[in-house]
Short mmCIF file of C-alpha atoms and ligand atoms in Angstrom, two decimals:
data_model
loop_
_atom_site.label_atom_id
_atom_site.label_comp_id
_atom_site.label_asym_id
_atom_site.label_seq_id
_atom_site.Cartn_x
_atom_site.Cartn_y
_atom_site.Cartn_z
CA MET A 1 -18.14 14.39 -7.73
CA ALA A 2 -17.30 11.37 -9.89
CA LYS A 3 -18.91 7.97 -9.34
CA PHE A 4 -18.53 4.48 -10.70
CA VAL A 5 -21.70 3.04 -12.19
CA ILE A 6 -21.58 -0.73 -12.44
CA ASN A 7 -24.06 -3.16 -13.98
CA GLY A 8 -23.26 -6.46 -12.33
CA GLY A 9 -23.31 -9.97 -13.67
CA ASN A 10 -20.63 -9.97 -16.40
CA THR A 11 -17.97 -12.69 -16.39
CA LEU A 12 -14.42 -11.32 -16.62
CA LYS A 13 -12.16 -12.84 -19.26
CA GLY A 14 -8.84 -11.87 -20.82
CA GLU A 15 -5.50 -10.47 -19.76
CA ILE A 16 -4.59 -7.51 -17.60
CA LYS A 17 -1.29 -5.86 -16.67
CA ILE A 18 -0.44 -4.83 -13.13
CA ASN A 19 1.32 -1.51 -12.40
CA GLY A 20 4.28 -0.76 -10.15
CA ALA A 21 3.56 -0.99 -6.42
CA LYS A 22 2.26 2.19 -4.77
CA ASN A 23 3.73 1.22 -1.41
CA ALA A 24 7.19 0.70 -2.93
CA ALA A 25 7.01 3.78 -5.17
CA LEU A 26 6.28 6.18 -2.29
CA PRO A 27 9.31 5.43 -0.06
CA ILE A 28 11.54 5.09 -3.15
CA LEU A 29 10.47 8.56 -4.35
CA ALA A 30 11.38 9.88 -0.89
CA ALA A 31 14.69 7.96 -0.92
CA THR A 32 15.89 9.89 -3.98
CA LEU A 33 16.26 12.95 -1.69
CA LEU A 34 19.03 11.18 0.26
CA ALA A 35 21.32 11.40 -2.77
CA ASP A 36 23.61 14.15 -4.07
CA SER A 37 22.64 13.48 -7.69
CA PRO A 38 19.50 12.74 -9.77
CA SER A 39 17.64 9.42 -9.86
CA VAL A 40 15.41 7.89 -12.52
CA LEU A 41 12.49 5.71 -11.42
CA ARG A 42 10.50 3.44 -13.76
CA ASP A 43 7.09 1.83 -13.35
CA ILE A 44 5.89 4.53 -10.95
CA PRO A 45 2.07 4.18 -10.94
CA ASP A 46 -0.02 7.20 -11.92
CA LEU A 47 -1.90 7.65 -8.61
CA ARG A 48 -3.02 10.53 -6.42
CA ASP A 49 -0.70 9.55 -3.58
CA VAL A 50 2.24 9.62 -6.01
CA THR A 51 1.18 13.01 -7.44
CA ASN A 52 0.84 14.45 -3.94
CA LEU A 53 4.24 13.16 -2.82
CA CYS A 54 5.87 14.49 -6.02
CA GLU A 55 4.26 17.90 -5.29
CA ILE A 56 5.57 17.82 -1.71
CA ILE A 57 9.08 17.03 -3.01
CA LYS A 58 8.87 19.81 -5.66
CA LYS A 59 7.78 22.37 -3.09
CA MET A 60 10.86 21.46 -1.05
CA GLY A 61 13.03 22.60 -3.97
CA ALA A 62 13.79 19.38 -5.87
CA ASN A 63 13.34 19.17 -9.62
CA VAL A 64 10.73 16.52 -10.46
CA LYS A 65 9.95 15.47 -14.04
CA ARG A 66 7.18 12.98 -14.67
CA SER A 67 6.04 11.37 -17.89
CA ASN A 68 3.92 8.24 -18.09
CA HIS A 69 5.39 5.89 -15.51
CA LEU A 70 8.82 7.50 -15.43
CA VAL A 71 9.89 9.97 -12.74
CA GLU A 72 13.21 11.82 -12.66
CA ILE A 73 14.14 13.58 -9.44
CA ASP A 74 17.09 15.90 -8.95
CA PRO A 75 17.41 16.69 -5.23
CA VAL A 76 20.24 19.21 -5.61
CA GLY A 77 18.01 22.29 -5.26
CA ILE A 78 16.39 21.24 -1.93
CA ASN A 79 15.96 24.40 0.15
CA SER A 80 13.24 23.46 2.63
CA PHE A 81 13.05 20.70 5.22
CA GLU A 82 9.31 21.07 5.69
CA THR A 83 6.41 19.38 3.87
CA ASP A 84 3.49 21.42 2.56
CA LYS A 85 0.87 21.28 5.34
CA GLU A 86 -2.20 20.57 3.22
CA LEU A 87 -0.50 18.08 0.91
CA ALA A 88 1.09 16.18 3.80
CA LYS A 89 -2.31 15.58 5.36
CA LYS A 90 -3.49 13.86 2.18
CA LEU A 91 -1.21 10.86 2.38
CA ARG A 92 0.21 8.76 5.14
CA ALA A 93 3.51 8.31 3.33
CA SER A 94 4.39 12.00 3.77
CA TYR A 95 6.08 10.87 7.00
CA TYR A 96 8.90 9.32 4.93
CA ILE A 97 10.15 12.87 4.44
CA LEU A 98 10.98 12.91 8.17
CA GLY A 99 13.49 10.03 7.99
CA VAL A 100 15.02 11.20 4.74
CA MET A 101 15.50 14.88 5.69
CA LEU A 102 16.70 14.01 9.18
CA ALA A 103 19.35 11.73 7.67
CA LYS A 104 20.48 14.17 4.99
CA TYR A 105 20.06 17.63 6.57
CA GLY A 106 19.66 16.93 10.30
CA GLU A 107 16.14 18.34 10.49
CA ALA A 108 12.59 17.90 9.18
CA ARG A 109 9.02 19.03 9.87
CA THR A 110 5.69 17.67 8.72
CA SER A 111 2.06 17.82 9.76
CA LEU A 112 0.76 14.58 11.23
CA PRO A 113 0.16 12.39 8.19
CA GLY A 114 -3.21 11.51 6.69
CA GLY A 115 -4.18 8.54 4.53
CA CYS A 116 -7.02 6.06 5.04
CA SER A 117 -9.16 6.33 8.16
CA ILE A 118 -8.74 2.68 9.08
CA GLY A 119 -7.92 3.21 12.72
CA ASN A 120 -5.61 5.04 15.03
CA ARG A 121 -2.44 5.54 13.02
CA PRO A 122 0.27 6.49 15.51
CA ILE A 123 3.90 7.11 14.52
CA ASP A 124 5.35 6.41 17.96
CA LEU A 125 7.62 3.63 16.62
CA HIS A 126 9.06 5.93 13.95
CA LEU A 127 9.80 8.52 16.63
CA LYS A 128 11.24 5.89 19.01
CA GLY A 129 13.68 4.96 16.23
CA PHE A 130 14.70 8.57 15.52
CA LYS A 131 15.26 9.20 19.24
CA ALA A 132 17.38 6.06 19.59
CA LEU A 133 19.64 7.41 16.82
CA GLY A 134 20.05 10.68 18.75
CA ALA A 135 17.34 12.95 17.32
CA ASP A 136 15.24 15.41 19.33
CA VAL A 137 11.59 14.91 18.56
CA SER A 138 8.76 17.35 19.29
CA LEU A 139 5.08 17.35 18.49
CA ASN A 140 3.24 20.68 18.68
CA HIS A 141 -0.11 21.71 17.17
CA GLY A 142 -0.15 18.65 14.89
CA ILE A 143 3.36 19.30 13.55
CA VAL A 144 6.13 16.74 14.12
CA GLU A 145 9.64 18.13 14.18
CA VAL A 146 12.85 16.09 14.29
CA LYS A 147 16.36 17.49 14.68
CA ALA A 148 19.84 16.11 15.24
CA ASP A 149 23.38 17.51 15.05
CA LYS A 150 24.55 13.99 14.42
CA LEU A 151 22.83 10.60 14.16
CA VAL A 152 24.61 7.62 15.70
CA GLY A 153 23.62 3.99 15.07
CA ASP A 154 21.91 1.97 17.81
CA LYS A 155 19.88 -1.20 18.41
CA ILE A 156 16.12 -0.63 18.06
CA TYR A 157 13.45 -3.19 18.89
CA LEU A 158 10.09 -2.49 17.26
CA ASP A 159 7.13 -3.50 19.44
CA TYR A 160 5.27 -4.22 16.19
CA PRO A 161 6.84 -4.91 12.77
CA SER A 162 5.59 -1.59 11.38
CA VAL A 163 6.34 -1.10 7.68
CA GLY A 164 6.56 2.69 7.93
CA ALA A 165 8.71 2.70 11.08
CA THR A 166 11.15 0.13 9.63
CA ILE A 167 11.49 2.25 6.48
CA ASN A 168 11.93 5.54 8.32
CA ILE A 169 14.60 4.04 10.59
CA MET A 170 16.37 2.57 7.55
CA PHE A 171 16.43 6.05 6.02
CA ALA A 172 17.82 7.71 9.14
CA ALA A 173 20.38 4.93 9.73
CA SER A 174 21.66 4.88 6.15
CA LEU A 175 23.62 8.12 6.65
CA ALA A 176 24.17 7.81 10.44
CA GLU A 177 27.52 7.17 12.07
CA GLY A 178 28.10 3.46 12.83
CA LYS A 179 25.82 0.47 12.92
CA THR A 180 22.04 0.30 13.47
CA VAL A 181 20.20 -2.95 14.15
CA ILE A 182 16.40 -3.04 13.73
CA GLU A 183 14.86 -6.01 15.56
CA ASN A 184 11.34 -7.27 14.82
CA ALA A 185 11.56 -5.38 11.53
CA ALA A 186 8.83 -5.54 8.88
CA ARG A 187 9.47 -7.93 5.96
CA GLU A 188 7.10 -6.60 3.30
CA PRO A 189 8.33 -6.89 -0.34
CA GLU A 190 7.97 -3.12 -0.84
CA LEU A 191 10.51 -2.54 1.93
CA VAL A 192 12.86 -5.05 0.26
CA ASP A 193 12.48 -3.13 -3.03
CA LEU A 194 13.38 0.10 -1.24
CA ALA A 195 16.43 -1.54 0.40
CA ASN A 196 17.58 -2.80 -3.02
CA PHE A 197 17.38 0.78 -4.34
CA LEU A 198 19.22 2.18 -1.30
CA THR A 199 21.93 -0.47 -1.73
CA VAL A 200 22.45 0.48 -5.38
CA MET A 201 22.67 4.11 -4.19
CA GLY A 202 25.58 3.04 -1.96
CA ALA A 203 23.91 2.17 1.37
CA ASN A 204 25.17 -0.75 3.42
CA ILE A 205 22.06 -2.72 4.48
CA LYS A 206 21.91 -6.42 5.37
CA GLY A 207 19.14 -8.77 6.44
CA VAL A 208 16.24 -7.10 4.64
CA GLY A 209 13.38 -9.57 4.24
CA THR A 210 14.18 -11.06 7.67
CA ASP A 211 13.14 -9.62 11.02
CA ILE A 212 16.64 -8.32 11.78
CA ILE A 213 18.02 -5.56 9.57
CA LYS A 214 21.58 -4.28 10.01
CA ILE A 215 22.63 -0.95 8.55
CA GLU A 216 26.16 0.45 8.56
CA GLY A 217 25.92 4.18 7.91
CA VAL A 218 27.79 5.61 4.89
CA ASP A 219 28.96 9.19 4.16
CA LYS A 220 26.94 9.77 1.03
CA LEU A 221 24.52 8.23 -1.44
CA GLU A 222 24.27 8.67 -5.20
CA GLY A 223 21.18 8.94 -7.39
CA LYS A 224 20.52 5.82 -9.48
CA GLU A 225 17.98 4.16 -11.79
CA HIS A 226 15.42 1.73 -10.46
CA ARG A 227 12.31 -0.13 -11.64
CA ILE A 228 9.53 -0.53 -9.03
CA ILE A 229 8.22 -4.05 -8.28
CA PRO A 230 4.66 -4.97 -9.36
CA ASP A 231 1.81 -4.11 -6.99
CA ARG A 232 0.77 -7.30 -5.17
CA ILE A 233 -2.37 -5.67 -3.78
CA GLU A 234 -3.55 -4.47 -7.19
CA ALA A 235 -2.79 -7.97 -8.54
CA GLY A 236 -4.71 -9.61 -5.70
CA THR A 237 -7.70 -7.35 -6.31
CA TYR A 238 -7.92 -8.38 -9.99
CA MET A 239 -7.41 -12.04 -9.07
CA ILE A 240 -10.40 -11.76 -6.75
CA ALA A 241 -12.36 -9.94 -9.47
CA ALA A 242 -11.73 -12.86 -11.83
CA ALA A 243 -12.82 -15.42 -9.24
CA ILE A 244 -15.88 -13.53 -8.03
CA THR A 245 -17.32 -13.21 -11.55
CA GLY A 246 -16.69 -16.87 -12.43
CA GLY A 247 -14.10 -15.71 -14.93
CA ASP A 248 -10.81 -16.72 -16.52
CA VAL A 249 -8.19 -13.97 -16.32
CA PHE A 250 -4.42 -13.88 -16.80
CA VAL A 251 -3.02 -11.26 -14.42
CA LYS A 252 0.29 -10.19 -15.94
CA ASN A 253 3.32 -8.63 -14.21
CA VAL A 254 2.89 -10.32 -10.83
CA LEU A 255 5.61 -11.78 -8.64
CA THR A 256 3.63 -14.77 -7.37
CA GLU A 257 6.02 -15.25 -4.44
CA HIS A 258 4.61 -11.99 -3.05
CA ILE A 259 1.02 -13.27 -2.96
CA LYS A 260 1.45 -16.82 -1.69
CA SER A 261 -1.03 -16.29 1.15
CA LEU A 262 -3.79 -15.22 -1.27
CA ILE A 263 -2.98 -18.05 -3.71
CA ALA A 264 -3.14 -20.57 -0.84
CA LYS A 265 -6.57 -19.30 0.27
CA MET A 266 -7.91 -19.25 -3.29
CA HIS A 267 -6.73 -22.85 -3.76
CA GLU A 268 -8.52 -23.83 -0.53
CA MET A 269 -11.68 -22.24 -1.91
CA GLY A 270 -11.48 -24.40 -5.03
CA ILE A 271 -10.29 -21.71 -7.44
CA GLU A 272 -7.86 -22.84 -10.13
CA ILE A 273 -4.61 -20.88 -10.12
CA GLU A 274 -1.88 -21.36 -12.71
CA GLU A 275 1.37 -19.68 -11.76
CA ASP A 276 3.57 -18.53 -14.60
CA ILE A 277 6.87 -16.68 -14.71
CA SER A 278 5.17 -13.47 -15.88
CA GLY A 279 1.94 -13.70 -13.90
CA VAL A 280 -0.94 -15.80 -12.74
CA ARG A 281 -4.06 -17.22 -14.40
CA VAL A 282 -7.21 -17.39 -12.28
CA ILE A 283 -10.05 -19.65 -13.37
CA LYS A 284 -13.23 -20.22 -11.42
CA ASN A 285 -15.52 -23.12 -12.24
CA GLY A 286 -18.03 -24.59 -9.82
CA LYS A 287 -18.93 -23.66 -6.25
CA LEU A 288 -16.58 -21.86 -3.88
CA LYS A 289 -15.73 -23.32 -0.46
CA SER A 290 -15.74 -21.07 2.59
CA VAL A 291 -12.40 -20.40 4.35
CA ASP A 292 -11.20 -18.49 7.39
CA VAL A 293 -8.74 -15.63 6.93
CA LYS A 294 -6.56 -13.81 9.45
CA THR A 295 -4.63 -10.71 8.42
CA LEU A 296 -1.01 -10.55 9.56
CA PRO A 297 2.22 -8.75 8.71
CA TYR A 298 3.99 -10.21 5.63
CA PRO A 299 4.21 -13.09 4.73
CA GLY A 300 0.76 -13.50 6.34
CA PHE A 301 -2.47 -12.58 4.58
CA PRO A 302 -2.30 -8.83 3.73
CA THR A 303 -4.69 -6.51 5.51
CA ASP A 304 -4.87 -4.53 2.25
CA LEU A 305 -6.72 -7.47 0.63
CA GLN A 306 -9.03 -8.16 3.57
CA SER A 307 -12.07 -6.20 2.37
CA GLN A 308 -11.82 -7.56 -1.19
CA MET A 309 -11.51 -11.13 0.14
CA MET A 310 -14.56 -10.57 2.32
CA VAL A 311 -16.68 -9.86 -0.77
CA LEU A 312 -15.44 -13.10 -2.38
CA LEU A 313 -16.39 -14.97 0.80
CA THR A 314 -20.01 -13.79 0.49
CA GLN A 315 -20.15 -15.94 -2.66
CA THR A 316 -19.20 -19.28 -1.05
CA LYS A 317 -21.52 -22.04 0.08
CA GLY A 318 -20.61 -21.88 3.79
CA THR A 319 -19.76 -19.52 6.64
CA SER A 320 -16.32 -17.88 6.83
CA ILE A 321 -14.54 -15.87 9.49
CA VAL A 322 -12.22 -12.96 8.75
CA LYS A 323 -10.03 -11.73 11.59
CA GLU A 324 -8.31 -8.35 11.23
CA THR A 325 -5.21 -8.09 13.43
CA VAL A 326 -3.25 -5.26 11.77
CA TRP A 327 -5.61 -2.26 11.89
CA GLU A 328 -8.15 -1.56 14.61
CA ASN A 329 -10.94 -0.16 12.44
CA ARG A 330 -10.86 -1.91 9.12
CA PHE A 331 -14.45 -3.13 8.74
CA MET A 332 -15.90 0.16 7.52
CA HIS A 333 -16.85 -1.45 4.19
CA VAL A 334 -19.17 -3.87 5.98
CA ASP A 335 -22.06 -1.42 6.48
CA GLU A 336 -21.95 -0.53 2.79
CA LEU A 337 -21.75 -4.21 1.77
CA LYS A 338 -24.80 -4.86 3.93
CA ARG A 339 -26.71 -2.30 1.86
CA MET A 340 -26.00 -4.56 -1.09
CA GLY A 341 -27.34 -7.58 0.79
CA ALA A 342 -24.19 -9.01 2.36
CA ASP A 343 -24.90 -11.15 5.42
CA ILE A 344 -21.99 -10.19 7.68
CA THR A 345 -21.82 -9.91 11.47
CA ILE A 346 -18.96 -8.11 13.17
CA ASP A 347 -17.73 -9.17 16.59
CA GLY A 348 -14.75 -7.07 17.69
CA HIS A 349 -11.89 -7.72 15.30
CA SER A 350 -13.68 -10.64 13.59
CA ALA A 351 -16.36 -10.74 10.92
CA LEU A 352 -18.64 -13.70 10.26
CA ILE A 353 -19.58 -13.92 6.59
CA ARG A 354 -22.52 -16.02 5.39
CA PRO A 355 -23.49 -16.84 1.79
CA SER A 356 -25.25 -13.77 0.38
CA PHE A 357 -27.16 -12.72 -2.72
CA LEU A 358 -25.86 -9.26 -3.59
CA SER A 359 -28.02 -6.69 -5.34
CA GLY A 360 -26.96 -3.34 -6.77
CA ALA A 361 -27.23 -0.27 -4.51
CA GLU A 362 -25.87 3.25 -4.01
CA VAL A 363 -22.82 2.95 -1.78
CA THR A 364 -20.09 5.24 -0.49
CA VAL A 365 -16.38 4.52 -0.30
CA THR A 366 -14.80 5.09 3.12
CA ASP A 367 -11.19 4.16 2.37
CA LEU A 368 -8.99 2.93 -0.46
CA ARG A 369 -9.35 -0.84 -0.12
CA ALA A 370 -12.97 -0.60 1.02
CA GLY A 371 -13.58 1.10 -2.32
CA ALA A 372 -12.06 -1.84 -4.19
CA ALA A 373 -14.33 -4.17 -2.21
CA LEU A 374 -17.46 -2.19 -3.15
CA ILE A 375 -16.49 -2.28 -6.83
CA LEU A 376 -16.01 -6.07 -6.60
CA ALA A 377 -19.42 -6.37 -4.94
CA GLY A 378 -20.92 -4.30 -7.77
CA LEU A 379 -19.42 -6.68 -10.35
CA VAL A 380 -21.22 -9.66 -8.86
CA SER A 381 -24.46 -7.88 -7.84
CA ASP A 382 -27.77 -8.20 -9.55
CA GLY A 383 -28.53 -4.86 -11.27
CA LYS A 384 -26.96 -1.42 -11.06
CA SER A 385 -24.64 -0.07 -8.34
CA LYS A 386 -23.45 3.50 -7.93
CA VAL A 387 -20.21 3.86 -6.00
CA SER A 388 -19.44 7.38 -4.75
CA LYS A 389 -16.37 9.07 -3.12
CA ILE A 390 -14.15 7.23 -5.57
CA HIS A 391 -11.24 9.60 -4.96
CA HIS A 392 -10.25 7.13 -2.23
CA VAL A 393 -9.98 4.36 -4.84
CA GLU A 394 -7.96 6.57 -7.16
CA ARG A 395 -5.30 6.93 -4.46
CA GLY A 396 -4.34 3.31 -5.10
CA TYR A 397 -5.71 1.92 -8.39
CA GLU A 398 -4.69 3.42 -11.72
CA GLY A 399 -7.55 3.32 -14.25
CA ILE A 400 -9.46 0.60 -12.41
CA GLU A 401 -12.64 1.14 -14.47
CA LYS A 402 -10.70 0.90 -17.75
CA LYS A 403 -8.91 -2.26 -16.68
CA LEU A 404 -12.12 -3.96 -15.53
CA ALA A 405 -13.98 -2.86 -18.67
CA SER A 406 -11.20 -4.34 -20.82
CA LEU A 407 -12.00 -7.70 -19.17
CA GLY A 408 -15.70 -7.38 -19.96
CA ALA A 409 -17.10 -5.60 -16.87
CA ASP A 410 -19.87 -3.05 -17.35
CA ILE A 411 -18.37 -0.17 -15.34
CA LYS A 412 -18.25 3.53 -16.14
CA ARG A 413 -16.81 6.55 -14.39
CA VAL A 414 -19.41 9.33 -14.50
CA LYS A 415 -19.39 12.88 -13.16
C1 UD1 B 1 1.68 0.26 5.33
C2 UD1 B 1 0.89 0.37 4.04
C3 UD1 B 1 -0.58 0.04 4.29
C4 UD1 B 1 -0.71 -1.32 4.97
C5 UD1 B 1 0.18 -1.40 6.20
C6 UD1 B 1 0.20 -2.79 6.82
C7 UD1 B 1 2.10 2.15 2.92
C8 UD1 B 1 2.10 3.55 2.43
N1 UD1 B 1 1.00 1.75 3.56
O1 UD1 B 1 1.14 1.25 6.21
O2 UD1 B 1 -1.23 0.02 3.03
O3 UD1 B 1 -2.05 -1.53 5.35
O4 UD1 B 1 1.53 -1.05 5.87
O5 UD1 B 1 0.60 -3.73 5.89
O6 UD1 B 1 3.05 1.41 2.71
N2 UD1 B 1 1.74 1.23 14.42
C9 UD1 B 1 2.00 1.71 15.67
N3 UD1 B 1 2.96 2.66 15.83
C10 UD1 B 1 3.69 3.13 14.78
C11 UD1 B 1 3.43 2.64 13.50
C12 UD1 B 1 2.45 1.69 13.34
O7 UD1 B 1 1.36 1.30 16.64
O8 UD1 B 1 4.56 3.98 14.99
C13 UD1 B 1 0.68 0.22 14.23
C14 UD1 B 1 -0.46 0.77 13.37
O9 UD1 B 1 -1.38 1.49 14.15
C15 UD1 B 1 -1.05 -0.51 12.78
C16 UD1 B 1 0.17 -1.41 12.63
O10 UD1 B 1 1.19 -0.86 13.47
O11 UD1 B 1 -1.96 -1.07 13.69
C17 UD1 B 1 0.69 -1.51 11.20
O12 UD1 B 1 1.13 -0.26 10.78
P1 UD1 B 1 2.34 -0.08 9.73
O13 UD1 B 1 2.93 -1.40 9.39
O14 UD1 B 1 3.23 0.99 10.24
O15 UD1 B 1 1.55 0.46 8.46
P2 UD1 B 1 1.94 1.66 7.52
O16 UD1 B 1 3.41 1.62 7.23
O17 UD1 B 1 1.34 2.92 7.98
#
């Protein structure tokens, strides 16, 4: 099993380019199946989740061609409405196949989706949406099945602004009869990117980016070309890497409007941030101030940057509090960080972080973003760290060791 070996203490300097967003690429790959003709997608990151979803789509009969960051999908040969059982368990986003196939073919089946083990990950809101549009939903032996002779638009209030549920309902509603209104919808930029693609394909969607989305169903959608937005979570991770090592890094290909909450917190901590049209420069001089952070749906502070931010907070001169409100079990990195010397106390959904001297240790990744946090801790630790179970990290960060090494980090991937 591969590991990352990191010798901490190097200051990061230079320029780095951010890839297309994983969480936009996945639903947009699924969206291509709604069309009657091929689509071409650019800036698709080379990640395990993407490979697995492409495999799922291929096994359903579509023609998928992938080279570098370009993916071409021709959905014309689709002959199965079911996802491969083993592949579907490997990524949460396999549930997007449900909304897409239900909309296009009136039926779909998938095993209950996998992904990170960051808490109970129900799909009740997705299913509530499908039912409201007229689908029959059943769940037997871990397989979800949805069926409908005809989908008809309706008004759906989401009890929580779930990203996945909003997307799945958008899929189903895009080819339904009449108008669907999603209230308390998610507003994440990745969902807006998907809606832009669907609109170019011919869908009639209004209000995306607000908490009320209105969709007027259309008869058919056409395959189109689309470039995926930059990954704000990858960008945020490298911004934190720059700050934590006392560095000076220009993070290129970032839409700074997508990471305002992180920029605001970094400013509060005394980190210099220069926003530019093509990216953001992060410079850290002097001591860091402690801050409190609460994760929230967009535009609040992203839960996917919580663990990385927590590592940065161990390097301040005061005590900080991090409150996790999105996922119920997202402090699994804390035990591993403690092995490296982090002084963190968990109380329910809050973590109290005190200034800590980190020293290299052997640690194990428990989920994707926890893995990023452990790598960041390794960069600032005294001595050598060995980070194992890095397949979690490779679900979401393309070539992370190469990118960090190009900035001056001493990190190697070893077997
Ligand atoms: C997406 C992101 C993930 C991110 C999360 C929140 C992808 C592939 N993943 O996940 O990286 O951490 O948004 O920004 O885009 N919930 C329910 N019932 C449901 C659905 C969700 O109770 O039917 C709850 C979840 O348990 C969780 C919260 O809603 O507590 C947020 O989930 P959701 O926004 O759906 O996250 P995902 O779309 O799965």
